[in-house]
């Protein structure tokens, strides 16, 4: 079983990938809920434009998304220099940049899952809550949000899985620096480029499969308990 | 309470143009489906923003398009019991009941125990709505609306989705609500049985317009409104008091201005006041007092009004010492007996035609639950 033991460098890549994917998913979540709610329930000018903009990373080549991020959020980019100067957040060639890239790539999947579940919520329940004295914000927090928990879980798992597997945009934006931006896919890619790297590539592939299976299992369990709570007839 | 409605609203090809004013008690909006009943209460609740008009309650303006006022629904304090209950599936019955309390004025909170008791829902507080029967759901929905401390309670055909037995289960609770709680109620219905039992005031709607407003008995007795109130089920509403019970033959005697009524034994105490609905098709007329007759109710009176003499059927309204009765006869019989306004006649009603479903009043809850499937 010696060939199954991960080297310290490989462990670093696994840990980094998990960290990047968790941060990407959790930070995207509030934005995804807000945008999904606006798309599902709002009526405003530019709604389809916003929808298209959110879906864009799904359709564009990942390298293009990564390059756009580099232009906008690089050290010299308009957003990047602003965030670095005012909030001290630096993306370029840092793990935070990897999280940003994978978050942007997973965002459309998360928004879509949450939006569909909001659209499935019976608006008549929201009306009823309104007649009982709840303002729109309270209706959303006490009625809509609890009812879409299964959709939120599904969206988070999709985003997490996408973030774990993100390669093109990440490597374009923040390169492939071991210990800083080298996530699982980048590490596997690196192994395949060097002679004798097959064993390492295989080990990391195995780890990827296990993480993906665990994520799916977790989502299944959480969705089941959420559904039980809703007492679906 | 004074509720003033004056609205114009277009929904596709349907034009709602309603104007009326009502006082306290239970007001029923009555009319066929598509007559605009639900649109009107949705406007009161703030679910519809009317194109034009005003809605005020006790002087508080809810809507006034001329002044650009539209109070959002969550600030109106209008309780709404929907046809389908609309309980929140992710909350328990108790949490559903207390939902409105988060937003109500702390001082004005109605007592949970009292409402739970009134509606008989104490045993289901920890259950989720998905496991309740239709009748239980509606009772919880009524409680939920009451506990939000509304200034007005709207009920949109709360019994329409229930079967006869469930209807009979809920009606007494609504009667208790009307008689014990000070909240005025606007009740939407197209069932003449419910209207007779519940309503003190009736707003009759037809094709988006108000055809008549007034005391329920008065509107129901107008022969010219029968096409709208429903001719087949038309009848008179008689206010009566329980005089005595005849245990030997299991009969109950009721006293009304028209005279003495005998009907199958009722589970109501002597002295109780009841409303008796006497369907026009159950009333026969005779020019002289008949003898050797099985029908037990023979009431003298005079012809007050005769309806339109078209087709085979004619309605005749009688005045029996100040109490109105309506008889549904063939035009042939009306001509044969030579009935004219002022003519003295006797109304004959079989006791067995007066079933329990035609009654309302302080009967013991449960006595009317054994619903008799005796509809039309």
XYZ file of C-alpha atoms in Angstrom:
609
model
C 0.000 0.000 0.000
C 3.038 2.203 -0.071
C 2.117 3.598 -3.455
C -1.101 4.976 -1.907
C 0.736 7.201 0.605
C 0.538 10.852 -0.360
C 3.727 12.912 -0.307
C 3.718 16.169 1.734
C 3.477 18.171 -1.504
C 0.447 16.186 -2.591
C -1.197 16.678 0.792
C -0.617 20.399 0.390
C -2.410 20.340 -2.962
C -5.362 18.416 -1.460
C -5.660 20.756 1.519
C -5.346 23.822 -0.694
C -8.043 22.545 -3.051
C -10.443 21.934 -0.174
C -9.760 25.366 1.296
C -10.195 27.088 -2.082
C -13.429 25.242 -2.812
C -14.915 25.882 0.656
C -14.082 29.574 0.613
C -15.321 29.958 -2.962
C -18.644 28.278 -2.098
C -19.286 30.079 1.183
C -18.363 33.554 -0.080
C -20.473 33.125 -3.235
C -23.530 31.925 -1.310
C -25.028 35.244 -0.116
C -24.458 36.840 -3.522
C -25.952 33.834 -5.270
C -29.089 33.930 -3.068
C -29.518 37.677 -3.639
C -29.119 37.411 -7.411
C -31.288 34.285 -7.635
C -34.047 36.085 -5.677
C -33.772 39.143 -7.922
C -33.968 36.987 -11.056
C -36.811 34.800 -9.776
C -39.056 37.375 -8.103
C -37.912 40.810 -9.248
C -39.168 42.863 -12.187
C -36.547 45.353 -13.266
C -34.827 46.774 -16.302
C -31.818 44.738 -17.414
C -33.007 41.516 -15.816
C -32.127 39.347 -18.808
C -28.825 41.204 -19.113
C -27.977 40.300 -15.520
C -29.051 36.726 -16.181
C -26.780 36.508 -19.211
C -23.892 38.064 -17.330
C -24.208 35.543 -14.490
C -24.348 32.615 -16.914
C -21.406 33.862 -18.994
C -18.614 31.853 -17.233
C -20.561 28.690 -18.011
C -20.332 29.324 -21.754
C -17.029 31.145 -22.185
C -13.815 29.149 -22.490
C -12.372 29.013 -18.941
C -9.121 30.500 -20.204
C -11.039 33.581 -21.353
C -12.711 33.933 -17.929
C -9.299 33.580 -16.276
C -7.796 36.192 -18.551
C -10.643 38.644 -17.885
C -10.090 38.099 -14.146
C -6.399 38.788 -14.661
C -7.168 42.077 -16.399
C -9.765 43.166 -13.782
C -8.360 41.733 -10.547
C -4.626 41.652 -11.287
C -2.373 43.869 -9.187
C -2.605 46.605 -11.861
C -6.264 45.953 -12.773
C -8.983 48.464 -11.804
C -10.687 46.167 -9.269
C -7.488 44.526 -8.109
C -5.659 47.738 -7.270
C -8.747 49.175 -5.557
C -9.237 46.112 -3.343
C -5.517 45.913 -2.534
C -5.272 49.609 -1.615
C -8.495 49.911 0.393
C -9.201 46.466 1.845
C -5.803 44.839 1.648
C -7.161 41.922 -0.411
C -4.694 40.715 -3.025
C -5.691 38.108 -5.595
C -2.830 37.805 -8.046
C -0.750 34.662 -7.546
C -2.391 33.974 -4.187
C -4.756 31.210 -3.097
C -7.443 33.904 -2.763
C -7.180 34.385 -6.515
C -7.731 30.650 -6.994
C -10.804 30.909 -4.780
C -12.078 33.893 -6.801
C -11.564 32.089 -10.106
C -13.260 28.884 -8.996
C -16.027 30.873 -7.280
C -16.767 32.754 -10.501
C -16.838 29.484 -12.431
C -19.174 27.798 -9.949
C -21.429 30.843 -9.476
C -23.791 30.230 -12.434
C -24.459 26.679 -11.257
C -25.281 27.849 -7.748
C -27.501 30.736 -8.920
C -29.371 28.446 -11.276
C -30.134 25.809 -8.640
C -31.301 28.404 -6.109
C -33.306 30.333 -8.673
C -35.195 27.227 -9.763
C -36.078 26.394 -6.169
C -37.277 29.949 -5.478
C -39.479 29.781 -8.557
C -40.944 26.537 -7.221
C -42.035 28.202 -3.960
C -45.793 28.891 -3.947
C -46.182 32.674 -4.094
C -49.565 32.253 -2.395
C -47.738 31.289 0.794
C -45.746 34.508 0.535
C -48.995 36.453 0.062
C -50.440 34.793 3.156
C -47.382 35.767 5.194
C -47.807 39.338 3.954
C -51.404 39.522 5.193
C -50.150 38.334 8.596
C -47.960 41.413 8.888
C -44.616 40.302 7.435
C -42.797 42.795 5.211
C -41.181 41.529 2.003
C -37.810 41.062 3.699
C -39.367 39.088 6.566
C -41.404 36.996 4.149
C -38.206 36.076 2.354
C -36.359 35.223 5.562
C -39.130 33.266 7.291
C -40.992 31.628 4.398
C -39.020 31.592 1.152
C -35.569 30.877 2.593
C -36.555 27.867 4.733
C -38.516 26.415 1.819
C -35.550 26.609 -0.584
C -32.998 24.971 1.726
C -32.840 21.848 -0.491
C -32.137 24.055 -3.521
C -29.453 25.968 -1.636
C -27.769 22.719 -0.638
C -27.867 21.477 -4.225
C -26.417 24.769 -5.446
C -23.632 24.697 -2.886
C -22.641 21.142 -3.782
C -22.592 21.998 -7.487
C -20.468 25.062 -6.827
C -18.130 23.112 -4.536
C -17.669 20.351 -7.102
C -17.043 22.852 -9.860
C -14.527 24.691 -7.651
C -12.709 21.453 -6.823
C -12.310 20.698 -10.511
C -11.618 24.205 -11.812
C -8.467 24.325 -13.883
C -8.446 26.655 -16.895
C -9.461 29.922 -15.301
C -7.374 29.304 -12.182
C -4.148 28.505 -13.993
C -4.613 31.481 -16.323
C -5.355 33.907 -13.484
C -3.012 32.808 -10.687
C -0.684 30.318 -12.388
C 0.421 27.030 -10.838
C 2.494 27.779 -7.737
C 2.947 24.782 -5.396
C 1.685 25.572 -1.921
C -0.084 28.766 -3.028
C -2.210 28.234 -6.136
C -1.532 24.624 -7.104
C -4.899 22.922 -6.600
C -5.630 19.248 -7.293
C -6.236 19.601 -11.056
C -3.112 21.746 -11.477
C -1.080 19.217 -9.500
C -2.388 16.319 -11.597
C -1.619 18.289 -14.737
C 1.928 18.939 -13.479
C 2.438 15.238 -12.724
C 1.393 14.270 -16.223
C 3.991 16.666 -17.651
C 6.999 15.106 -15.888
C 8.485 11.652 -16.470
C 7.514 9.155 -13.738
C 4.670 11.306 -12.523
C 1.997 8.690 -13.284
C 1.813 7.320 -9.736
C 1.283 10.793 -8.260
C -1.349 11.648 -10.865
C -3.153 8.408 -10.099
C -3.093 9.017 -6.335
C -4.519 12.521 -6.709
C -7.126 11.265 -9.152
C -8.209 8.721 -6.560
C -8.431 11.485 -3.932
C -10.562 13.579 -6.313
C -12.989 10.730 -6.827
C -13.314 10.164 -3.061
C -13.956 13.861 -2.363
C -16.560 14.038 -5.139
C -18.342 10.954 -3.790
C -18.347 12.345 -0.253
C -19.757 15.657 -1.455
C -22.567 13.903 -3.317
C -23.330 11.736 -0.295
C -23.436 14.752 1.997
C -25.790 16.601 -0.335
C -28.057 13.578 -0.542
C -28.253 13.288 3.243
C -28.825 17.006 3.782
C -31.519 17.191 1.106
C -33.262 14.194 2.622
C -33.350 15.686 6.110
C -34.507 19.051 4.720
C -37.320 17.338 2.859
C -38.345 15.441 5.950
C -38.545 18.715 7.808
C -40.807 20.133 5.109
C -43.033 17.106 5.463
C -43.547 16.774 1.744
C -46.799 14.964 1.092
C -66.998 48.980 11.801
C -67.629 50.816 8.592
C -66.120 49.418 5.447
C -66.368 51.612 2.366
C -65.489 50.180 -1.040
C -65.498 52.158 -4.252
C -63.239 50.575 -6.840
C -62.831 50.135 -10.570
C -60.429 47.487 -11.771
C -59.907 45.781 -15.114
C -58.706 42.186 -15.273
C -58.464 41.204 -18.914
C -61.980 41.488 -20.326
C -63.534 41.504 -16.844
C -64.423 44.878 -15.356
C -64.921 45.154 -11.634
C -66.915 48.242 -10.737
C -68.048 47.878 -7.155
C -69.313 50.432 -4.676
C -70.833 49.643 -1.286
C -70.696 50.433 2.385
C -71.315 47.994 5.230
C -71.555 48.007 8.987
C -70.424 45.477 11.569
C -71.240 41.789 11.967
C -70.740 39.249 9.263
C -71.008 40.596 5.732
C -71.248 38.117 2.894
C -70.188 38.831 -0.659
C -72.503 36.553 -2.556
C -72.581 35.759 -6.254
C -71.710 33.214 -8.920
C -68.105 32.318 -9.707
C -66.567 35.102 -11.719
C -68.812 37.793 -10.232
C -65.813 39.561 -8.667
C -66.116 38.442 -5.035
C -62.519 37.357 -4.605
C -61.172 40.368 -6.487
C -62.940 42.628 -4.010
C -61.476 40.995 -0.912
C -58.062 40.770 -2.549
C -58.303 44.529 -2.991
C -59.202 44.946 0.690
C -56.249 42.749 1.693
C -53.827 44.593 -0.578
C -53.146 41.680 -2.908
C -54.624 43.661 -5.820
C -53.887 47.305 -6.507
C -57.078 48.676 -8.101
C -56.848 50.864 -11.191
C -59.065 53.457 -9.572
C -60.915 54.012 -6.337
C -60.906 54.060 -2.553
C -61.109 51.529 0.259
C -61.474 52.722 3.847
C -62.151 50.936 7.086
C -63.306 52.951 10.098
C -61.955 56.032 8.358
C -58.479 54.535 7.851
C -57.573 54.778 4.191
C -56.231 51.521 2.774
C -56.306 52.603 -0.855
C -56.992 55.943 -2.469
C -55.734 56.132 -6.024
C -56.703 59.787 -6.325
C -54.322 60.660 -3.491
C -51.757 58.036 -4.433
C -52.228 56.043 -1.232
C -51.674 52.297 -1.240
C -51.015 50.788 2.166
C -48.858 47.655 1.708
C -50.537 44.416 2.752
C -48.342 43.828 5.793
C -49.367 47.139 7.338
C -53.135 46.737 6.865
C -53.908 44.353 9.713
C -56.478 42.515 7.611
C -56.745 38.815 8.461
C -57.255 36.554 5.469
C -58.517 32.967 5.542
C -57.840 31.567 2.089
C -59.883 28.913 0.341
C -56.942 26.500 0.399
C -55.711 27.346 3.895
C -52.199 28.228 2.792
C -50.545 27.003 5.980
C -46.752 27.182 6.019
C -45.517 23.625 5.434
C -42.173 24.060 7.208
C -43.720 25.251 10.486
C -45.702 23.336 13.093
C -49.331 24.222 13.769
C -48.241 26.219 16.831
C -45.648 28.145 14.810
C -48.226 28.759 12.085
C -50.661 30.122 14.666
C -48.055 32.407 16.204
C -46.586 33.624 12.896
C -48.521 36.896 12.854
C -47.635 37.569 16.464
C -44.040 38.402 15.549
C -45.358 41.461 13.774
C -48.391 42.441 15.896
C -48.409 45.105 18.588
C -47.380 43.379 21.858
C -50.265 44.946 23.808
C -52.900 43.851 21.341
C -52.026 40.154 21.271
C -54.951 37.828 21.423
C -54.612 34.925 23.770
C -53.368 31.748 22.087
C -55.178 29.483 24.553
C -58.483 31.212 23.988
C -58.277 30.921 20.197
C -57.029 27.317 20.371
C -59.942 26.541 22.623
C -62.485 28.343 20.446
C -61.393 26.399 17.363
C -60.754 23.067 19.075
C -57.212 22.659 17.730
C -55.386 21.985 21.013
C -54.487 18.408 20.142
C -52.646 19.243 16.917
C -50.330 22.067 18.007
C -47.084 20.157 17.522
C -48.041 18.586 14.196
C -47.126 19.833 10.747
C -49.840 21.017 8.331
C -49.101 18.217 5.843
C -50.625 15.706 8.239
C -53.891 17.574 8.925
C -57.281 16.941 7.331
C -58.900 19.641 5.211
C -61.216 20.732 8.026
C -58.395 20.867 10.562
C -56.273 22.923 8.181
C -59.066 25.474 7.771
C -59.521 25.797 11.526
C -55.797 26.408 11.968
C -55.901 28.962 9.146
C -58.740 30.796 10.911
C -56.776 30.764 14.176
C -53.646 32.011 12.470
C -55.514 34.961 10.961
C -57.200 35.791 14.297
C -53.953 35.743 16.275
C -52.420 38.400 14.011
C -54.895 40.750 15.712
C -56.744 41.872 12.580
C -59.197 44.768 12.454
C -61.164 42.823 9.854
C -61.259 39.153 8.936
C -61.653 38.141 5.290
C -62.792 34.618 4.480
C -62.657 33.474 0.860
C -65.007 30.485 0.514
C -63.262 28.757 3.416
C -65.532 25.732 3.068
C -65.514 25.348 -0.705
C -62.800 22.703 -0.840
C -64.371 20.581 1.905
C -66.946 17.802 1.719
C -70.380 18.088 3.360
C -69.302 16.491 6.643
C -66.266 18.781 6.985
C -68.420 21.828 6.147
C -70.815 20.908 8.910
C -67.822 20.511 11.225
C -66.539 24.047 10.579
C -69.754 26.088 10.296
C -70.403 26.086 14.068
C -66.884 27.427 14.663
C -67.497 30.298 12.268
C -70.794 31.005 14.036
C -68.947 31.114 17.361
C -66.416 33.448 15.799
C -69.178 35.758 14.639
C -70.934 35.746 18.006
C -68.002 35.676 20.461
C -65.191 37.647 18.848
C -65.571 41.313 18.134
C -63.701 41.139 14.813
C -65.966 41.991 11.883
C -65.943 39.426 9.063
C -66.272 39.737 5.291
C -67.193 36.307 3.997
C -67.150 35.269 0.362
C -69.541 32.525 -0.633
C -71.710 31.174 -3.384
C -73.546 28.783 -1.095
C -77.022 29.849 -0.075
C -76.914 27.499 2.929
C -73.819 29.198 4.347
C -75.234 32.643 3.681
C -78.469 31.867 5.478
C -76.654 30.486 8.479
C -74.008 33.145 8.799
C -74.720 36.490 7.227
C -76.277 39.529 8.809
C -75.589 41.698 5.768
C -75.481 40.587 2.166
C -73.714 42.178 -0.778
C -75.063 40.598 -3.943
C -72.635 40.705 -6.862
C -73.208 40.067 -10.520
C -70.645 40.403 -13.302
C -68.366 42.690 -11.348
C -71.126 44.992 -10.149
C -73.087 45.293 -6.923
C -76.691 44.234 -7.602
C -77.998 44.805 -4.063
C -76.843 45.457 -0.504
C -78.902 44.960 2.638
C -79.955 42.662 5.453
C -79.711 39.044 4.317
C -83.383 38.256 4.870
C -84.512 41.286 2.895
C -82.319 40.468 -0.124
C -83.179 36.774 -0.072
C -86.899 37.581 -0.057
C -86.805 39.835 -3.110
C -88.452 37.962 -5.957
C -86.778 40.152 -8.603
C -83.314 39.062 -7.380
C -83.965 35.332 -7.669
C -82.075 35.021 -10.958
C -79.000 36.211 -9.017
C -79.542 34.652 -5.596
C -80.278 31.304 -7.198
C -83.819 30.348 -8.054
C -83.667 26.628 -7.384
C -82.474 27.062 -3.810
C -84.522 30.203 -3.150
C -86.479 30.397 0.074
C -87.462 32.442 3.091
C -85.513 32.899 6.293
C -87.654 32.676 9.411
C -86.506 33.775 12.850
C -87.910 31.422 15.458
C -87.620 30.455 19.124
C -87.713 26.919 20.529
C -91.043 26.629 22.378
C -91.035 23.028 23.587
C -89.980 19.497 22.762
C -92.503 16.718 22.197
C -90.577 13.665 23.392
C -93.312 11.183 22.551
C -93.144 11.860 18.802
C -89.619 13.313 18.866
C -90.727 16.677 17.551
C -89.709 20.215 18.382
C -92.073 23.172 18.312
C -90.784 26.552 17.216
C -92.567 29.870 17.639
C -92.238 32.591 14.983
C -94.304 35.591 14.054
C -95.917 33.504 11.323
C -97.146 30.927 13.837
C -96.163 27.572 15.280
C -93.749 25.245 13.462
C -93.287 21.565 14.152
C -90.209 19.742 12.942
C -88.156 16.666 13.831
C -86.551 16.851 17.301
C -83.699 19.392 17.492
C -80.812 19.390 19.887
C -81.401 22.939 21.100
C -82.581 24.203 24.508
C -86.046 25.702 25.001
C -85.871 29.444 24.415
C -83.000 29.220 21.906
C -83.298 31.504 18.894
C -82.871 29.865 15.499
C -82.914 30.770 11.849
C -85.023 28.470 9.760
C -84.641 28.368 6.011
C -87.854 27.392 4.276
C -87.212 26.597 0.639
C -89.794 27.970 -1.775
C -90.188 24.595 -3.475
C -91.239 23.007 -0.155
C -94.182 25.395 0.327
C -97.698 24.628 -0.946
C -100.603 27.082 -0.979
C -104.327 26.525 -0.270
C -107.230 28.984 -0.458
C -108.976 27.473 2.569
C -107.688 25.741 5.671
C -107.314 22.094 4.703
C -108.412 19.284 6.994
C -107.259 15.677 7.243
C -103.776 16.660 6.108
C -100.451 15.053 6.937
C -98.444 18.269 6.722
C -98.073 19.677 10.248
C -97.284 23.289 9.437
C -100.293 25.260 8.247
C -99.762 29.009 8.435
C -102.329 31.658 7.475
C -101.204 34.721 5.527
C -101.847 36.957 2.555
C -100.218 37.179 -0.858
C -97.715 40.061 -0.773
C -96.051 39.840 -4.161
C -96.116 37.669 -7.249
C -92.981 37.225 -9.357
C -92.656 37.469 -13.127
C -95.313 35.375 -14.866
C -93.092 33.837 -17.520
C -92.428 30.187 -18.170
C -93.958 27.416 -16.130
C -92.814 28.551 -12.646
C -93.867 31.574 -10.589
C -92.692 32.623 -7.124
C -95.199 34.053 -4.664
C -94.227 35.933 -1.510
C -96.590 35.723 1.440
C -96.974 37.925 4.461
C -97.742 35.760 7.475
C -98.306 38.262 10.301
C -95.175 40.152 9.344
C -93.062 37.106 8.544
C -92.234 36.496 4.881
C -92.625 33.101 3.246
C -91.991 32.246 -0.366
C -93.825 29.597 -2.377
C -92.769 28.241 -5.722
C -95.788 27.258 -7.816
C -96.654 26.526 -11.412
C -98.084 29.469 -13.285
C -101.083 27.232 -13.937
C -101.774 26.912 -10.181
C -101.403 30.642 -9.641
C -104.023 31.297 -12.318
C -106.287 28.458 -11.217
C -106.393 29.671 -7.607
C -106.779 33.229 -8.840
C -103.955 34.478 -6.632
C -103.603 38.245 -6.502
C -101.835 40.550 -4.075
C -103.815 40.760 -0.836
C -105.609 37.414 -1.258
C -105.791 35.351 1.958
C -104.112 31.936 1.697
C -102.707 29.116 3.829
C -99.096 27.988 3.468
C -98.527 24.240 3.951
C -95.056 22.874 4.740
C -94.192 19.266 5.484
C -92.246 18.944 8.728
C -89.791 16.529 7.157
C -88.876 19.124 4.513
C -87.310 21.215 7.264
C -84.033 19.390 7.786
C -81.320 20.411 10.160
C -79.152 21.933 7.469
C -81.727 24.656 7.040
C -81.166 25.781 10.619
C -78.667 27.992 12.309
C -78.338 29.211 15.832
C -76.855 28.250 19.174
C -77.121 24.524 18.695
C -74.617 22.380 20.494
C -71.429 21.946 18.475
C -71.446 18.456 17.106
C -75.197 18.169 16.780
C -75.028 19.500 13.264
C -71.909 17.498 12.477
C -73.954 14.521 11.424
C -74.486 16.192 8.099
C -77.432 14.966 6.202
C -76.676 14.684 2.544
C -79.876 16.385 1.649
C -78.774 18.910 -0.901
C -81.098 19.884 -3.750
